[in-house]
Amino acid sequence: MGRKITSLLFLLISVTAFSQFRSSEQYSIEGDFGLSGAMNPSMSGLNHLGVGFRYMADDLWGFKGDLASDRFRESGTEAGTNYTRFSVQAVYNAGRALYVPDMTNGYVNFLVHGGVGYSYLKSTRKSGIDNIGNVIIGVTPQFYISSRLAVHLDASYIFNIKQHYDFDGFYHDGGLEESGFVGQMFTASIGLTLYLGRNGSDNDWR
């Protein structure tokens, strides 16, 4: 009898804990537009588009998967590269940890994020695809609109591992043709976050 009662209590505690965990989940989709910038050679323009899906397990930690597209062109020409990135990232709700929503009456927050992924770069000067690994870090300030909608800004820095083409489309001539080099770029964008599910935006704001 004692073992049955213990098992029943354990089952009840497990179900309760699982229900609480499930009730704290938050889902959202994001879209943004903004500036793309590349280093060496220096190139920039309003050519960044991104979409993503974010899942928050609780009010501090989550992850996101995102897809981004960027174009780099030499001034006044169509010579350059087209860049596409897929990444999986951890997300930390730094604003909640620092009580930023509490200090701003629930209207301002910010997230930090970082992860890894795959990118491909296509030159307009030559056919073929440059297959690249990426490492990304960034920060995302948020501005509350409603329980289902927020405006966000994002600033991210991306390291491209084993890149072979410069962003202007020329094959890199620095003596690293076989192993590639670490390309660096950044994005600065503005967008919307749409919250899904019954919990709305609770983990971000409440």
PDB file of C-alpha atoms in Angstrom:
ATOM      1  CA  MET A   1       0.000   0.000   0.000  1.00  0.00           C
ATOM      2  CA  GLY A   2       2.803   2.412   0.923  1.00  0.00           C
ATOM      3  CA  ARG A   3       4.540   1.785  -2.397  1.00  0.00           C
ATOM      4  CA  LYS A   4       1.294   2.479  -4.301  1.00  0.00           C
ATOM      5  CA  ILE A   5       0.749   5.754  -2.429  1.00  0.00           C
ATOM      6  CA  THR A   6       4.376   6.791  -3.097  1.00  0.00           C
ATOM      7  CA  SER A   7       4.003   5.962  -6.808  1.00  0.00           C
ATOM      8  CA  LEU A   8       0.728   7.876  -6.981  1.00  0.00           C
ATOM      9  CA  LEU A   9       2.284  10.923  -5.309  1.00  0.00           C
ATOM     10  CA  PHE A  10       5.278  10.772  -7.661  1.00  0.00           C
ATOM     11  CA  LEU A  11       2.957  10.568 -10.681  1.00  0.00           C
ATOM     12  CA  LEU A  12       0.888  13.499  -9.393  1.00  0.00           C
ATOM     13  CA  ILE A  13       4.001  15.647  -8.812  1.00  0.00           C
ATOM     14  CA  SER A  14       5.366  14.755 -12.269  1.00  0.00           C
ATOM     15  CA  VAL A  15       2.101  15.643 -14.018  1.00  0.00           C
ATOM     16  CA  THR A  16       1.887  18.930 -12.100  1.00  0.00           C
ATOM     17  CA  ALA A  17       5.479  19.854 -12.933  1.00  0.00           C
ATOM     18  CA  PHE A  18       4.960  18.952 -16.595  1.00  0.00           C
ATOM     19  CA  SER A  19       1.770  21.016 -16.723  1.00  0.00           C
ATOM     20  CA  GLN A  20       3.564  24.007 -15.223  1.00  0.00           C
ATOM     21  CA  PHE A  21       6.388  23.609 -17.733  1.00  0.00           C
ATOM     22  CA  ARG A  22       3.933  23.361 -20.608  1.00  0.00           C
ATOM     23  CA  SER A  23       2.043  26.412 -19.394  1.00  0.00           C
ATOM     24  CA  SER A  24       5.243  28.469 -19.453  1.00  0.00           C
ATOM     25  CA  GLU A  25       6.032  27.774 -23.106  1.00  0.00           C
ATOM     26  CA  GLN A  26       5.941  30.619 -25.629  1.00  0.00           C
ATOM     27  CA  TYR A  27       6.085  30.528 -29.421  1.00  0.00           C
ATOM     28  CA  SER A  28       6.605  33.399 -31.839  1.00  0.00           C
ATOM     29  CA  ILE A  29       7.495  34.165 -35.434  1.00  0.00           C
ATOM     30  CA  GLU A  30       9.672  37.099 -36.477  1.00  0.00           C
ATOM     31  CA  GLY A  31      10.324  39.079 -39.624  1.00  0.00           C
ATOM     32  CA  ASP A  32      12.799  41.908 -40.129  1.00  0.00           C
ATOM     33  CA  PHE A  33      14.381  44.187 -42.730  1.00  0.00           C
ATOM     34  CA  GLY A  34      17.467  46.346 -42.567  1.00  0.00           C
ATOM     35  CA  LEU A  35      21.130  46.970 -43.215  1.00  0.00           C
ATOM     36  CA  SER A  36      23.744  44.432 -44.288  1.00  0.00           C
ATOM     37  CA  GLY A  37      27.414  45.251 -43.859  1.00  0.00           C
ATOM     38  CA  ALA A  38      30.527  43.331 -44.872  1.00  0.00           C
ATOM     39  CA  MET A  39      34.173  43.687 -43.901  1.00  0.00           C
ATOM     40  CA  ASN A  40      37.197  43.458 -46.189  1.00  0.00           C
ATOM     41  CA  PRO A  41      36.108  44.813 -48.582  1.00  0.00           C
ATOM     42  CA  SER A  42      33.782  47.216 -46.801  1.00  0.00           C
ATOM     43  CA  MET A  43      30.300  47.062 -48.368  1.00  0.00           C
ATOM     44  CA  SER A  44      26.866  47.910 -46.996  1.00  0.00           C
ATOM     45  CA  GLY A  45      23.284  48.560 -48.040  1.00  0.00           C
ATOM     46  CA  LEU A  46      19.634  48.108 -47.089  1.00  0.00           C
ATOM     47  CA  ASN A  47      19.613  44.546 -48.362  1.00  0.00           C
ATOM     48  CA  HIS A  48      18.856  42.355 -45.326  1.00  0.00           C
ATOM     49  CA  LEU A  49      15.717  40.231 -44.977  1.00  0.00           C
ATOM     50  CA  GLY A  50      15.157  37.737 -42.189  1.00  0.00           C
ATOM     51  CA  VAL A  51      12.481  35.419 -40.804  1.00  0.00           C
ATOM     52  CA  GLY A  52      12.585  33.223 -37.731  1.00  0.00           C
ATOM     53  CA  PHE A  53      10.738  31.038 -35.252  1.00  0.00           C
ATOM     54  CA  ARG A  54      11.457  31.409 -31.524  1.00  0.00           C
ATOM     55  CA  TYR A  55      10.521  29.069 -28.684  1.00  0.00           C
ATOM     56  CA  MET A  56      10.929  30.097 -25.032  1.00  0.00           C
ATOM     57  CA  ALA A  57      10.802  27.237 -22.518  1.00  0.00           C
ATOM     58  CA  ASP A  58      10.506  29.696 -19.626  1.00  0.00           C
ATOM     59  CA  ASP A  59      10.950  33.413 -18.962  1.00  0.00           C
ATOM     60  CA  LEU A  60      14.758  33.272 -19.385  1.00  0.00           C
ATOM     61  CA  TRP A  61      15.830  30.588 -21.873  1.00  0.00           C
ATOM     62  CA  GLY A  62      14.792  29.478 -25.325  1.00  0.00           C
ATOM     63  CA  PHE A  63      16.041  28.878 -28.833  1.00  0.00           C
ATOM     64  CA  LYS A  64      15.339  30.150 -32.330  1.00  0.00           C
ATOM     65  CA  GLY A  65      15.785  29.004 -35.883  1.00  0.00           C
ATOM     66  CA  ASP A  66      16.168  31.679 -38.533  1.00  0.00           C
ATOM     67  CA  LEU A  67      16.701  32.211 -42.232  1.00  0.00           C
ATOM     68  CA  ALA A  68      18.288  35.382 -43.617  1.00  0.00           C
ATOM     69  CA  SER A  69      19.145  36.754 -47.038  1.00  0.00           C
ATOM     70  CA  ASP A  70      21.670  39.527 -47.756  1.00  0.00           C
ATOM     71  CA  ARG A  71      22.963  41.159 -50.942  1.00  0.00           C
ATOM     72  CA  PHE A  72      26.346  42.845 -51.336  1.00  0.00           C
ATOM     73  CA  ARG A  73      26.978  45.020 -54.395  1.00  0.00           C
ATOM     74  CA  GLU A  74      29.759  47.298 -55.532  1.00  0.00           C
ATOM     75  CA  SER A  75      28.494  50.867 -55.715  1.00  0.00           C
ATOM     76  CA  GLY A  76      26.567  51.556 -58.909  1.00  0.00           C
ATOM     77  CA  THR A  77      26.946  48.000 -60.279  1.00  0.00           C
ATOM     78  CA  GLU A  78      25.389  44.560 -60.024  1.00  0.00           C
ATOM     79  CA  ALA A  79      28.752  42.988 -59.225  1.00  0.00           C
ATOM     80  CA  GLY A  80      28.919  41.297 -55.834  1.00  0.00           C
ATOM     81  CA  THR A  81      27.449  38.371 -53.929  1.00  0.00           C
ATOM     82  CA  ASN A  82      24.166  36.960 -52.679  1.00  0.00           C
ATOM     83  CA  TYR A  83      24.337  35.479 -49.180  1.00  0.00           C
ATOM     84  CA  THR A  84      21.856  33.086 -47.540  1.00  0.00           C
ATOM     85  CA  ARG A  85      22.138  31.965 -43.915  1.00  0.00           C
ATOM     86  CA  PHE A  86      20.404  29.294 -41.801  1.00  0.00           C
ATOM     87  CA  SER A  87      21.134  29.320 -38.053  1.00  0.00           C
ATOM     88  CA  VAL A  88      20.020  27.677 -34.817  1.00  0.00           C
ATOM     89  CA  GLN A  89      20.570  29.847 -31.759  1.00  0.00           C
ATOM     90  CA  ALA A  90      20.158  29.881 -27.998  1.00  0.00           C
ATOM     91  CA  VAL A  91      18.185  32.871 -26.683  1.00  0.00           C
ATOM     92  CA  TYR A  92      18.594  34.449 -23.245  1.00  0.00           C
ATOM     93  CA  ASN A  93      16.031  36.919 -21.938  1.00  0.00           C
ATOM     94  CA  ALA A  94      18.566  39.330 -20.436  1.00  0.00           C
ATOM     95  CA  GLY A  95      15.959  42.048 -20.019  1.00  0.00           C
ATOM     96  CA  ARG A  96      13.832  39.887 -17.724  1.00  0.00           C
ATOM     97  CA  ALA A  97      16.928  38.874 -15.751  1.00  0.00           C
ATOM     98  CA  LEU A  98      17.723  42.579 -15.220  1.00  0.00           C
ATOM     99  CA  TYR A  99      14.052  43.578 -14.562  1.00  0.00           C
ATOM    100  CA  VAL A 100      13.975  45.909 -17.577  1.00  0.00           C
ATOM    101  CA  PRO A 101      10.229  45.373 -18.252  1.00  0.00           C
ATOM    102  CA  ASP A 102       9.502  46.152 -14.595  1.00  0.00           C
ATOM    103  CA  MET A 103      11.492  49.388 -14.800  1.00  0.00           C
ATOM    104  CA  THR A 104       9.756  50.487 -18.030  1.00  0.00           C
ATOM    105  CA  ASN A 105       6.147  49.623 -17.111  1.00  0.00           C
ATOM    106  CA  GLY A 106       6.296  46.560 -19.337  1.00  0.00           C
ATOM    107  CA  TYR A 107       7.172  48.361 -22.578  1.00  0.00           C
ATOM    108  CA  VAL A 108      10.895  47.666 -23.123  1.00  0.00           C
ATOM    109  CA  ASN A 109      12.891  44.441 -22.994  1.00  0.00           C
ATOM    110  CA  PHE A 110      15.907  42.905 -24.717  1.00  0.00           C
ATOM    111  CA  LEU A 111      17.184  39.463 -25.675  1.00  0.00           C
ATOM    112  CA  VAL A 112      20.665  38.204 -26.445  1.00  0.00           C
ATOM    113  CA  HIS A 113      21.210  35.327 -28.843  1.00  0.00           C
ATOM    114  CA  GLY A 114      23.978  33.245 -30.359  1.00  0.00           C
ATOM    115  CA  GLY A 115      24.483  30.053 -32.308  1.00  0.00           C
ATOM    116  CA  VAL A 116      25.809  28.304 -35.380  1.00  0.00           C
ATOM    117  CA  GLY A 117      24.577  27.372 -38.819  1.00  0.00           C
ATOM    118  CA  TYR A 118      25.152  26.946 -42.542  1.00  0.00           C
ATOM    119  CA  SER A 119      25.478  29.655 -45.193  1.00  0.00           C
ATOM    120  CA  TYR A 120      26.000  29.732 -48.901  1.00  0.00           C
ATOM    121  CA  LEU A 121      27.463  32.560 -50.948  1.00  0.00           C
ATOM    122  CA  LYS A 122      26.910  33.042 -54.690  1.00  0.00           C
ATOM    123  CA  SER A 123      29.083  35.370 -56.735  1.00  0.00           C
ATOM    124  CA  THR A 124      27.613  37.337 -59.645  1.00  0.00           C
ATOM    125  CA  ARG A 125      31.025  37.058 -61.332  1.00  0.00           C
ATOM    126  CA  LYS A 126      31.251  33.263 -61.413  1.00  0.00           C
ATOM    127  CA  SER A 127      28.915  30.266 -61.204  1.00  0.00           C
ATOM    128  CA  GLY A 128      28.914  27.902 -58.254  1.00  0.00           C
ATOM    129  CA  ILE A 129      28.171  28.048 -54.538  1.00  0.00           C
ATOM    130  CA  ASP A 130      30.554  28.746 -51.678  1.00  0.00           C
ATOM    131  CA  ASN A 131      29.467  26.490 -48.781  1.00  0.00           C
ATOM    132  CA  ILE A 132      30.210  28.138 -45.440  1.00  0.00           C
ATOM    133  CA  GLY A 133      29.674  27.545 -41.729  1.00  0.00           C
ATOM    134  CA  ASN A 134      28.520  30.498 -39.633  1.00  0.00           C
ATOM    135  CA  VAL A 135      28.740  31.638 -36.020  1.00  0.00           C
ATOM    136  CA  ILE A 136      26.363  34.437 -34.996  1.00  0.00           C
ATOM    137  CA  ILE A 137      25.942  36.599 -31.886  1.00  0.00           C
ATOM    138  CA  GLY A 138      23.474  39.431 -31.395  1.00  0.00           C
ATOM    139  CA  VAL A 139      21.194  41.540 -29.239  1.00  0.00           C
ATOM    140  CA  THR A 140      17.477  42.242 -29.787  1.00  0.00           C
ATOM    141  CA  PRO A 141      15.781  45.200 -28.048  1.00  0.00           C
ATOM    142  CA  GLN A 142      11.987  44.782 -27.905  1.00  0.00           C
ATOM    143  CA  PHE A 143       9.093  47.245 -27.638  1.00  0.00           C
ATOM    144  CA  TYR A 144       5.696  46.028 -26.421  1.00  0.00           C
ATOM    145  CA  ILE A 145       2.644  46.690 -28.610  1.00  0.00           C
ATOM    146  CA  SER A 146       0.158  44.091 -27.339  1.00  0.00           C
ATOM    147  CA  SER A 147       0.062  40.604 -25.877  1.00  0.00           C
ATOM    148  CA  ARG A 148       0.369  39.280 -29.449  1.00  0.00           C
ATOM    149  CA  LEU A 149       2.703  41.802 -31.065  1.00  0.00           C
ATOM    150  CA  ALA A 150       6.020  43.546 -30.428  1.00  0.00           C
ATOM    151  CA  VAL A 151       8.407  45.675 -32.463  1.00  0.00           C
ATOM    152  CA  HIS A 152      12.031  44.598 -32.266  1.00  0.00           C
ATOM    153  CA  LEU A 153      15.408  45.886 -33.342  1.00  0.00           C
ATOM    154  CA  ASP A 154      18.310  43.538 -33.917  1.00  0.00           C
ATOM    155  CA  ALA A 155      22.066  43.955 -34.236  1.00  0.00           C
ATOM    156  CA  SER A 156      24.007  40.801 -35.130  1.00  0.00           C
ATOM    157  CA  TYR A 157      27.595  39.982 -36.012  1.00  0.00           C
ATOM    158  CA  ILE A 158      28.349  36.931 -38.153  1.00  0.00           C
ATOM    159  CA  PHE A 159      31.602  35.038 -38.646  1.00  0.00           C
ATOM    160  CA  ASN A 160      31.696  32.936 -41.821  1.00  0.00           C
ATOM    161  CA  ILE A 161      33.943  29.881 -41.486  1.00  0.00           C
ATOM    162  CA  LYS A 162      35.822  28.636 -44.589  1.00  0.00           C
ATOM    163  CA  GLN A 163      34.639  31.413 -46.896  1.00  0.00           C
ATOM    164  CA  HIS A 164      36.373  31.409 -50.309  1.00  0.00           C
ATOM    165  CA  TYR A 165      34.879  34.416 -52.121  1.00  0.00           C
ATOM    166  CA  ASP A 166      35.199  38.011 -50.995  1.00  0.00           C
ATOM    167  CA  PHE A 167      31.879  39.838 -50.659  1.00  0.00           C
ATOM    168  CA  ASP A 168      32.543  41.725 -53.912  1.00  0.00           C
ATOM    169  CA  GLY A 169      32.389  38.404 -55.753  1.00  0.00           C
ATOM    170  CA  PHE A 170      36.102  37.880 -56.476  1.00  0.00           C
ATOM    171  CA  TYR A 171      37.777  34.633 -55.523  1.00  0.00           C
ATOM    172  CA  HIS A 172      39.971  35.345 -52.517  1.00  0.00           C
ATOM    173  CA  ASP A 173      43.626  35.798 -53.500  1.00  0.00           C
ATOM    174  CA  GLY A 174      45.202  35.887 -50.037  1.00  0.00           C
ATOM    175  CA  GLY A 175      46.867  32.477 -50.287  1.00  0.00           C
ATOM    176  CA  LEU A 176      44.058  30.690 -48.422  1.00  0.00           C
ATOM    177  CA  GLU A 177      42.173  29.338 -51.423  1.00  0.00           C
ATOM    178  CA  GLU A 178      42.161  25.736 -50.196  1.00  0.00           C
ATOM    179  CA  SER A 179      41.284  26.185 -46.530  1.00  0.00           C
ATOM    180  CA  GLY A 180      39.246  29.377 -46.889  1.00  0.00           C
ATOM    181  CA  PHE A 181      39.172  32.309 -44.490  1.00  0.00           C
ATOM    182  CA  VAL A 182      36.936  33.777 -41.787  1.00  0.00           C
ATOM    183  CA  GLY A 183      34.654  36.369 -43.387  1.00  0.00           C
ATOM    184  CA  GLN A 184      32.959  38.921 -41.152  1.00  0.00           C
ATOM    185  CA  MET A 185      29.688  40.777 -41.601  1.00  0.00           C
ATOM    186  CA  PHE A 186      26.928  42.433 -39.568  1.00  0.00           C
ATOM    187  CA  THR A 187      23.231  43.177 -39.831  1.00  0.00           C
ATOM    188  CA  ALA A 188      21.141  45.927 -38.224  1.00  0.00           C
ATOM    189  CA  SER A 189      17.397  45.561 -38.697  1.00  0.00           C
ATOM    190  CA  ILE A 190      13.888  46.383 -37.490  1.00  0.00           C
ATOM    191  CA  GLY A 191      10.955  44.006 -37.479  1.00  0.00           C
ATOM    192  CA  LEU A 192       7.848  42.546 -35.877  1.00  0.00           C
ATOM    193  CA  THR A 193       7.409  39.650 -33.459  1.00  0.00           C
ATOM    194  CA  LEU A 194       4.047  37.851 -33.626  1.00  0.00           C
ATOM    195  CA  TYR A 195       3.279  35.703 -30.571  1.00  0.00           C
ATOM    196  CA  LEU A 196       1.431  32.404 -31.035  1.00  0.00           C
ATOM    197  CA  GLY A 197      -0.289  30.050 -28.634  1.00  0.00           C
ATOM    198  CA  ARG A 198      -2.387  30.504 -25.524  1.00  0.00           C
ATOM    199  CA  ASN A 199       0.399  32.087 -23.455  1.00  0.00           C
ATOM    200  CA  GLY A 200       0.873  35.037 -25.807  1.00  0.00           C
ATOM    201  CA  SER A 201       3.982  37.027 -24.890  1.00  0.00           C
ATOM    202  CA  ASP A 202       4.027  36.212 -21.160  1.00  0.00           C
ATOM    203  CA  ASN A 203       7.639  34.969 -21.005  1.00  0.00           C
ATOM    204  CA  ASP A 204       8.969  38.118 -22.658  1.00  0.00           C
ATOM    205  CA  TRP A 205       6.926  40.648 -20.719  1.00  0.00           C
ATOM    206  CA  ARG A 206       4.940  39.357 -17.741  1.00  0.00           C
TER     207      ARG A 206
END
